[in-house]
Backbone as CSV, one residue per row, in Angstrom:
resi,resn,N_x,N_y,N_z,CA_x,CA_y,CA_z,C_x,C_y,C_z
1,UNK,-29.479,-36.121,-9.908,-28.724,-34.921,-10.216,-28.723,-33.958,-9.021
2,UNK,-29.399,-34.329,-7.959,-29.483,-33.441,-6.802,-28.119,-33.184,-6.160
3,UNK,-27.162,-34.093,-6.340,-25.831,-33.909,-5.754,-24.992,-32.902,-6.529
4,UNK,-25.437,-32.526,-7.725,-24.665,-31.630,-8.593,-25.125,-30.189,-8.461
5,UNK,-24.164,-29.268,-8.469,-24.464,-27.845,-8.556,-25.100,-27.592,-9.928
6,UNK,-26.152,-26.785,-10.025,-26.788,-26.542,-11.329,-25.830,-26.009,-12.394
7,UNK,-24.723,-25.369,-11.971,-23.747,-24.816,-12.918,-22.480,-25.684,-12.986
8,UNK,-22.592,-26.943,-12.620,-21.453,-27.865,-12.600,-20.761,-27.911,-13.967
9,UNK,-19.432,-28.003,-13.954,-18.651,-28.156,-15.184,-18.515,-29.647,-15.474
10,UNK,-18.993,-30.065,-16.651,-18.879,-31.445,-17.109,-17.851,-31.484,-18.224
11,UNK,-16.925,-32.442,-18.159,-15.954,-32.570,-19.249,-15.619,-34.040,-19.462
12,UNK,-15.393,-34.369,-20.728,-14.926,-35.691,-21.118,-14.026,-35.498,-22.333
13,UNK,-13.498,-36.560,-22.921,-12.575,-36.375,-24.048,-13.184,-35.700,-25.276
14,UNK,-14.506,-35.613,-25.350,-15.157,-35.044,-26.523,-15.655,-33.621,-26.334
15,UNK,-16.095,-33.296,-25.127,-16.800,-32.029,-24.946,-16.654,-31.537,-23.505
16,UNK,-16.835,-30.241,-23.340,-16.840,-29.636,-22.015,-17.946,-28.589,-22.006
17,UNK,-18.743,-28.578,-20.960,-19.840,-27.610,-20.875,-20.256,-27.464,-19.419
18,UNK,-21.108,-26.472,-19.164,-21.618,-26.218,-17.817,-23.119,-26.479,-17.760
19,UNK,-23.553,-26.971,-16.618,-24.973,-27.059,-16.326,-25.556,-28.459,-16.363
20,UNK,-26.368,-28.747,-15.343,-27.002,-30.065,-15.259,-28.073,-30.245,-16.333
21,UNK,-28.735,-29.170,-16.723,-29.753,-29.292,-17.777,-29.111,-29.700,-19.095
22,UNK,-27.969,-29.113,-19.414,-27.252,-29.484,-20.644,-26.776,-30.936,-20.555
23,UNK,-26.326,-31.351,-19.371,-25.899,-32.735,-19.181,-27.056,-33.688,-19.492
24,UNK,-28.238,-33.374,-18.983,-29.411,-34.223,-19.234,-29.717,-34.295,-20.726
25,UNK,-29.622,-33.160,-21.432,-29.867,-33.152,-22.885,-28.826,-33.998,-23.612
26,UNK,-27.561,-33.870,-23.215,-26.503,-34.656,-23.859,-26.735,-36.153,-23.684
27,UNK,-27.103,-36.565,-22.487,-27.366,-37.979,-22.238,-28.560,-38.439,-23.074
28,UNK,-29.591,-37.613,-23.166,-30.772,-37.972,-23.961,-30.443,-38.070,-25.447
29,UNK,-29.426,-37.333,-25.915,-29.059,-37.324,-27.335,-28.074,-38.418,-27.715
30,UNK,-27.737,-39.302,-26.805,-26.752,-40.333,-27.128,-27.244,-41.290,-28.210
31,UNK,-28.512,-41.301,-28.475,-29.007,-42.108,-29.584,-29.630,-43.401,-29.125
32,UNK,-29.351,-44.433,-29.902,-29.979,-45.737,-29.686,-29.694,-46.245,-28.275
33,UNK,-30.658,-46.968,-27.730,-30.427,-47.526,-26.402,-29.297,-48.560,-26.443
34,UNK,-28.669,-48.709,-25.317,-27.588,-49.677,-25.167,-28.147,-50.950,-24.549
35,UNK,-27.491,-52.061,-24.804,-27.874,-53.309,-24.144,-26.612,-53.997,-23.640
36,UNK,-26.803,-55.013,-22.830,-25.687,-55.759,-22.246,-24.662,-54.792,-21.638
37,UNK,-25.157,-53.873,-20.814,-24.313,-52.838,-20.205,-23.549,-53.427,-19.022
38,UNK,-22.253,-53.163,-19.007,-21.397,-53.604,-17.899,-20.569,-52.412,-17.421
39,UNK,-20.650,-52.137,-16.138,-19.835,-51.082,-15.526,-19.191,-51.678,-14.281
40,UNK,-17.885,-51.641,-14.258,-17.146,-52.135,-13.099,-16.315,-50.998,-12.527
41,UNK,-16.491,-50.717,-11.246,-15.620,-49.774,-10.540,-14.431,-50.609,-10.066
42,UNK,-13.250,-50.294,-10.569,-12.077,-51.118,-10.262,-11.229,-50.543,-9.133
43,UNK,-11.399,-49.249,-8.853,-10.624,-48.618,-7.782,-11.191,-47.225,-7.545
44,UNK,-10.897,-46.647,-6.411,-11.260,-45.259,-6.175,-10.273,-44.638,-5.208
45,UNK,-10.220,-43.323,-5.270,-9.313,-42.562,-4.413,-10.079,-41.359,-3.886
46,UNK,-10.023,-41.191,-2.574,-10.711,-40.072,-1.942,-9.715,-38.979,-1.600
47,UNK,-10.115,-37.745,-1.844,-9.333,-36.589,-1.431,-10.198,-35.728,-0.534
48,UNK,-9.655,-34.625,-0.013,-10.433,-33.776,0.883,-11.671,-33.179,0.212
49,UNK,-11.588,-32.886,-1.077,-12.739,-32.283,-1.762,-12.988,-32.947,-3.116
50,UNK,-12.567,-34.214,-3.240,-12.818,-34.895,-4.518,-12.845,-36.405,-4.318
51,UNK,-13.432,-37.066,-5.281,-13.472,-38.522,-5.332,-13.204,-38.919,-6.775
52,UNK,-12.210,-39.782,-6.983,-11.908,-40.278,-8.324,-12.170,-41.773,-8.345
53,UNK,-13.003,-42.193,-9.265,-13.315,-43.613,-9.437,-12.753,-44.084,-10.772
54,UNK,-12.017,-45.198,-10.745,-11.541,-45.827,-11.987,-12.566,-46.887,-12.369
55,UNK,-12.874,-46.977,-13.666,-13.949,-47.848,-14.123,-13.621,-48.500,-15.460
56,UNK,-14.373,-49.560,-15.742,-14.407,-50.199,-17.063,-15.873,-50.253,-17.467
57,UNK,-16.122,-49.943,-18.723,-17.490,-49.869,-19.227,-17.561,-50.595,-20.563
58,UNK,-18.648,-51.308,-20.789,-18.909,-51.850,-22.124,-20.410,-52.008,-22.298
59,UNK,-20.842,-51.907,-23.547,-22.252,-52.079,-23.883,-22.367,-52.374,-25.371
60,UNK,-23.403,-53.104,-25.730,-23.709,-53.343,-27.143,-24.561,-52.200,-27.656
61,UNK,-24.373,-51.864,-28.925,-25.202,-50.864,-29.595,-26.086,-51.593,-30.606
62,UNK,-27.223,-52.136,-30.154,-28.060,-52.939,-31.042,-28.755,-52.128,-32.128
63,UNK,-28.732,-50.810,-32.025,-29.357,-49.972,-33.048,-28.558,-49.917,-34.337
64,UNK,-27.283,-50.321,-34.306,-26.466,-50.370,-35.516,-26.510,-51.794,-36.062
65,UNK,-26.638,-51.958,-37.381,-26.852,-53.301,-37.936,-25.716,-54.286,-37.691
66,UNK,-24.497,-53.818,-37.422,-23.391,-54.745,-37.153,-23.176,-54.937,-35.663
67,UNK,-24.025,-54.349,-34.833,-24.073,-54.523,-33.383,-22.689,-54.460,-32.720
68,UNK,-22.017,-53.309,-32.808,-20.693,-53.205,-32.185,-20.793,-53.108,-30.665
69,UNK,-19.664,-53.327,-30.026,-19.576,-53.157,-28.577,-18.758,-51.902,-28.303
70,UNK,-19.341,-50.984,-27.561,-18.633,-49.797,-27.084,-17.941,-50.204,-25.791
71,UNK,-16.643,-50.016,-25.738,-15.900,-50.400,-24.539,-14.826,-49.358,-24.257
72,UNK,-14.696,-49.012,-22.998,-13.677,-48.041,-22.598,-13.340,-48.271,-21.126
73,UNK,-12.175,-47.803,-20.764,-11.763,-47.786,-19.363,-11.274,-46.377,-19.083
74,UNK,-11.434,-45.950,-17.864,-10.995,-44.603,-17.538,-11.310,-44.262,-16.103
75,UNK,-11.518,-42.976,-15.871,-11.816,-42.517,-14.515,-12.763,-41.327,-14.569
76,UNK,-13.478,-41.156,-13.486,-14.336,-39.989,-13.307,-13.958,-39.347,-11.977
77,UNK,-13.700,-38.047,-12.030,-13.385,-37.293,-10.819,-14.530,-36.336,-10.530
78,UNK,-15.018,-36.404,-9.304,-16.034,-35.466,-8.834,-15.358,-34.509,-7.856
79,UNK,-15.369,-33.230,-8.202,-14.805,-32.205,-7.322,-15.970,-31.569,-6.572
80,UNK,-15.832,-31.485,-5.255,-16.920,-31.006,-4.402,-16.650,-29.603,-3.881
81,UNK,-17.720,-28.841,-3.768,-17.686,-27.590,-3.013,-18.171,-27.980,-1.618
82,UNK,-17.256,-28.064,-0.674,-17.595,-28.572,0.653,-18.568,-27.675,1.401
83,UNK,-18.544,-26.375,1.123,-19.467,-25.468,1.815,-20.899,-25.676,1.332
84,UNK,-21.059,-25.917,0.037,-22.414,-26.128,-0.499,-22.804,-27.597,-0.527
85,UNK,-21.811,-28.478,-0.391,-22.107,-29.907,-0.401,-22.559,-30.413,-1.757
86,UNK,-22.022,-29.812,-2.816,-22.428,-30.190,-4.179,-21.212,-30.484,-5.046
87,UNK,-21.424,-31.301,-6.068,-20.392,-31.552,-7.079,-20.353,-30.342,-8.001
88,UNK,-19.174,-29.737,-8.140,-19.035,-28.555,-9.003,-18.240,-28.864,-10.278
89,UNK,-17.591,-30.030,-10.295,-16.860,-30.433,-11.504,-16.929,-31.956,-11.635
90,UNK,-17.290,-32.402,-12.842,-17.399,-33.827,-13.174,-16.493,-34.045,-14.384
91,UNK,-15.343,-34.691,-14.166,-14.344,-34.857,-15.235,-14.168,-36.331,-15.562
92,UNK,-14.406,-36.685,-16.827,-14.154,-38.053,-17.279,-12.874,-38.084,-18.091
93,UNK,-12.087,-39.122,-17.860,-10.872,-39.364,-18.649,-10.915,-40.808,-19.124
94,UNK,-10.442,-41.023,-20.344,-10.389,-42.374,-20.892,-8.942,-42.804,-20.995
95,UNK,-8.698,-44.098,-20.797,-7.339,-44.621,-20.908,-6.865,-44.684,-22.359
96,UNK,-7.785,-44.771,-23.292,-7.463,-44.756,-24.724,-7.843,-43.415,-25.310
97,UNK,-7.203,-43.066,-26.415,-7.622,-41.865,-27.132,-9.051,-42.081,-27.618
98,UNK,-9.894,-41.053,-27.572,-11.285,-41.202,-28.007,-11.401,-41.744,-29.431
99,UNK,-10.500,-41.345,-30.309,-10.547,-41.828,-31.690,-10.396,-43.332,-31.782
100,UNK,-9.556,-43.908,-30.924,-9.381,-45.371,-30.936,-10.633,-46.076,-30.442
101,UNK,-11.306,-45.473,-29.467,-12.562,-46.052,-28.986,-13.588,-46.028,-30.119
102,UNK,-13.647,-44.911,-30.844,-14.604,-44.803,-31.945,-14.278,-45.779,-33.071
103,UNK,-12.994,-45.980,-33.367,-12.618,-46.948,-34.404,-13.091,-48.344,-34.014
104,UNK,-13.056,-48.647,-32.737,-13.538,-49.957,-32.277,-15.028,-50.150,-32.566
105,UNK,-15.751,-49.042,-32.722,-17.181,-49.152,-33.038,-17.411,-49.710,-34.439
106,UNK,-16.377,-49.748,-35.258,-16.507,-50.358,-36.582,-16.537,-51.880,-36.490
107,UNK,-16.020,-52.434,-35.398,-15.892,-53.881,-35.253,-17.196,-54.487,-34.725
108,UNK,-17.753,-55.469,-35.440,-18.942,-56.151,-34.917,-18.611,-56.884,-33.618
109,UNK,-19.607,-57.030,-32.763,-19.379,-57.742,-31.503,-19.331,-59.250,-31.718
110,UNK,-20.010,-59.747,-32.755,-20.026,-61.186,-33.021,-18.686,-61.626,-33.618
111,UNK,-18.111,-62.726,-33.123,-16.842,-63.188,-33.687,-16.989,-63.738,-35.107
112,UNK,-18.185,-64.243,-35.426,-18.472,-64.753,-36.767,-19.643,-63.946,-37.314
113,UNK,-19.486,-63.335,-38.497,-20.565,-62.503,-39.046,-21.859,-63.293,-39.247
114,UNK,-22.981,-62.672,-38.876,-24.284,-63.315,-39.057,-25.176,-62.532,-40.016
115,UNK,-24.692,-61.398,-40.535,-25.448,-60.647,-41.541,-24.458,-59.902,-42.437
116,UNK,-24.970,-59.300,-43.504,-24.092,-58.624,-44.470,-23.327,-57.459,-43.840
117,UNK,-23.990,-56.734,-42.938,-23.316,-55.605,-42.291,-22.115,-56.075,-41.487
118,UNK,-22.308,-57.133,-40.715,-21.194,-57.657,-39.923,-20.082,-58.163,-40.837
119,UNK,-20.466,-58.815,-41.953,-19.472,-59.323,-42.905,-18.677,-58.175,-43.529
120,UNK,-19.304,-57.031,-43.738,-18.610,-55.868,-44.291,-17.760,-55.167,-43.228
121,UNK,-18.329,-54.975,-42.050,-17.647,-54.194,-41.018,-16.465,-54.938,-40.394
122,UNK,-16.506,-56.272,-40.393,-15.401,-57.046,-39.809,-14.076,-56.708,-40.505
123,UNK,-13.962,-56.838,-41.843,-12.684,-56.479,-42.479,-12.412,-54.975,-42.447
124,UNK,-13.466,-54.160,-42.493,-13.267,-52.711,-42.434,-12.609,-52.321,-41.112
125,UNK,-13.027,-52.952,-40.024,-12.455,-52.635,-38.711,-10.981,-53.028,-38.623
126,UNK,-10.552,-53.967,-39.459,-9.137,-54.375,-39.495,-8.350,-53.593,-40.538
127,UNK,-9.042,-52.772,-41.330,-8.369,-52.038,-42.399,-8.088,-52.902,-43.614
128,UNK,-8.804,-54.013,-43.752,-8.610,-54.954,-44.860,-9.524,-54.559,-46.022
129,UNK,-9.070,-53.599,-46.837,-9.904,-53.079,-47.924,-10.203,-54.113,-49.005
130,UNK,-9.259,-55.005,-49.382,-9.628,-56.031,-50.373,-10.792,-56.911,-49.896
131,UNK,-10.794,-57.272,-48.619,-11.899,-58.081,-48.097,-13.197,-57.278,-48.070
132,UNK,-13.114,-55.971,-47.819,-14.310,-55.111,-47.886,-14.860,-55.120,-49.308
133,UNK,-13.960,-54.966,-50.281,-14.382,-54.970,-51.683,-15.047,-56.299,-52.028
134,UNK,-14.498,-57.394,-51.499,-15.076,-58.717,-51.740,-16.512,-58.777,-51.217
135,UNK,-16.756,-58.155,-50.071,-18.107,-58.139,-49.504,-19.044,-57.230,-50.293
136,UNK,-18.506,-56.116,-50.791,-19.334,-55.141,-51.512,-19.595,-55.528,-52.962
137,UNK,-18.693,-56.284,-53.578,-18.787,-56.584,-55.011,-20.132,-57.162,-55.432
138,UNK,-20.667,-58.189,-54.751,-21.967,-58.722,-55.191,-23.087,-57.680,-55.118
139,UNK,-23.055,-56.839,-54.089,-24.088,-55.807,-53.953,-23.964,-54.767,-55.057
140,UNK,-22.723,-54.356,-55.340,-22.506,-53.372,-56.399,-22.843,-53.954,-57.760
141,UNK,-22.509,-55.229,-57.977,-22.834,-55.873,-59.255,-24.343,-55.957,-59.442
142,UNK,-25.064,-56.300,-58.390,-26.528,-56.379,-58.486,-27.125,-55.005,-58.764
143,UNK,-26.610,-53.978,-58.095,-27.111,-52.617,-58.334,-26.795,-52.181,-59.756
144,UNK,-25.574,-52.474,-60.223,-25.192,-52.097,-61.589,-26.044,-52.836,-62.610
145,UNK,-26.316,-54.113,-62.365,-27.155,-54.886,-63.291,-28.554,-54.290,-63.362
146,UNK,-29.075,-53.862,-62.227,-30.395,-53.233,-62.220,-30.416,-51.946,-63.014
147,UNK,-29.399,-51.121,-62.834,-29.312,-49.855,-63.573,-29.167,-50.125,-65.061
148,UNK,-28.301,-51.067,-65.421,-28.121,-51.406,-66.840,-29.401,-51.975,-67.438
149,UNK,-30.109,-52.789,-66.668,-31.380,-53.340,-67.144,-32.401,-52.248,-67.412
150,UNK,-32.505,-51.290,-66.504,-33.431,-50.167,-66.708,-33.025,-49.337,-67.916
151,UNK,-31.732,-49.115,-68.068,-31.229,-48.348,-69.210,-31.539,-49.080,-70.518
152,UNK,-31.315,-50.391,-70.546,-31.593,-51.178,-71.755,-33.082,-51.167,-72.070
153,UNK,-33.925,-51.293,-71.045,-35.374,-51.276,-71.271,-35.817,-49.928,-71.819
154,UNK,-35.254,-48.848,-71.282,-35.606,-47.512,-71.774,-35.151,-47.340,-73.216
155,UNK,-33.942,-47.808,-73.529,-33.438,-47.699,-74.908,-34.278,-48.544,-75.853
156,UNK,-34.640,-49.746,-75.448,-35.472,-50.632,-76.262,-36.839,-49.993,-76.500
157,UNK,-37.400,-49.416,-75.438,-38.698,-48.740,-75.575,-38.613,-47.548,-76.508
158,UNK,-37.549,-46.774,-76.411,-37.374,-45.617,-77.297,-37.242,-46.068,-78.744
159,UNK,-36.560,-47.194,-78.959,-36.410,-47.701,-80.322,-37.764,-48.109,-80.894
160,UNK,-38.601,-48.752,-80.107,-39.920,-49.177,-80.570,-40.809,-47.976,-80.866
161,UNK,-40.658,-46.917,-80.068,-41.451,-45.707,-80.317,-41.067,-45.112,-81.662
162,UNK,-39.777,-45.080,-81.974,-39.315,-44.532,-83.258,-39.742,-45.404,-84.435
163,UNK,-39.745,-46.717,-84.228,-40.117,-47.619,-85.317,-41.623,-47.658,-85.532
164,UNK,-42.352,-47.394,-84.494,-43.803,-47.530,-84.569,-44.471,-46.347,-85.066
């Protein structure tokens, strides 16, 4: 972070704020660690007081049970204060709307589901609600059977108390 001005403006499709300390907190708050991280710099352009790098990024989010892949392409522009020799603005842009990137997080990374979460999230990511219902039905039926069983046992017990 030594290359950044302490009051640097950071912006991306989700948020804009000032300060390297806030940037560090934001990065620390991203949540679960990522795995299988891939970052490719595909091009860059230099200006008199800026550098723009075009990139592709992807990573698995193993902390979520359906293990989605976060993937995006975009660019980062660093604007420099040439007198101080520091980055004063860090701007990220994505080629897709942020909402579309987030919707992709619903899709499991595995092409064939290997657990119930992946089996549920696969049709959900396609908007296939009947297939989601098909995945949820056995779980809901089991939960309903348990509730009905407890209710029947309580009613049976209450009846025995009255008879006894």
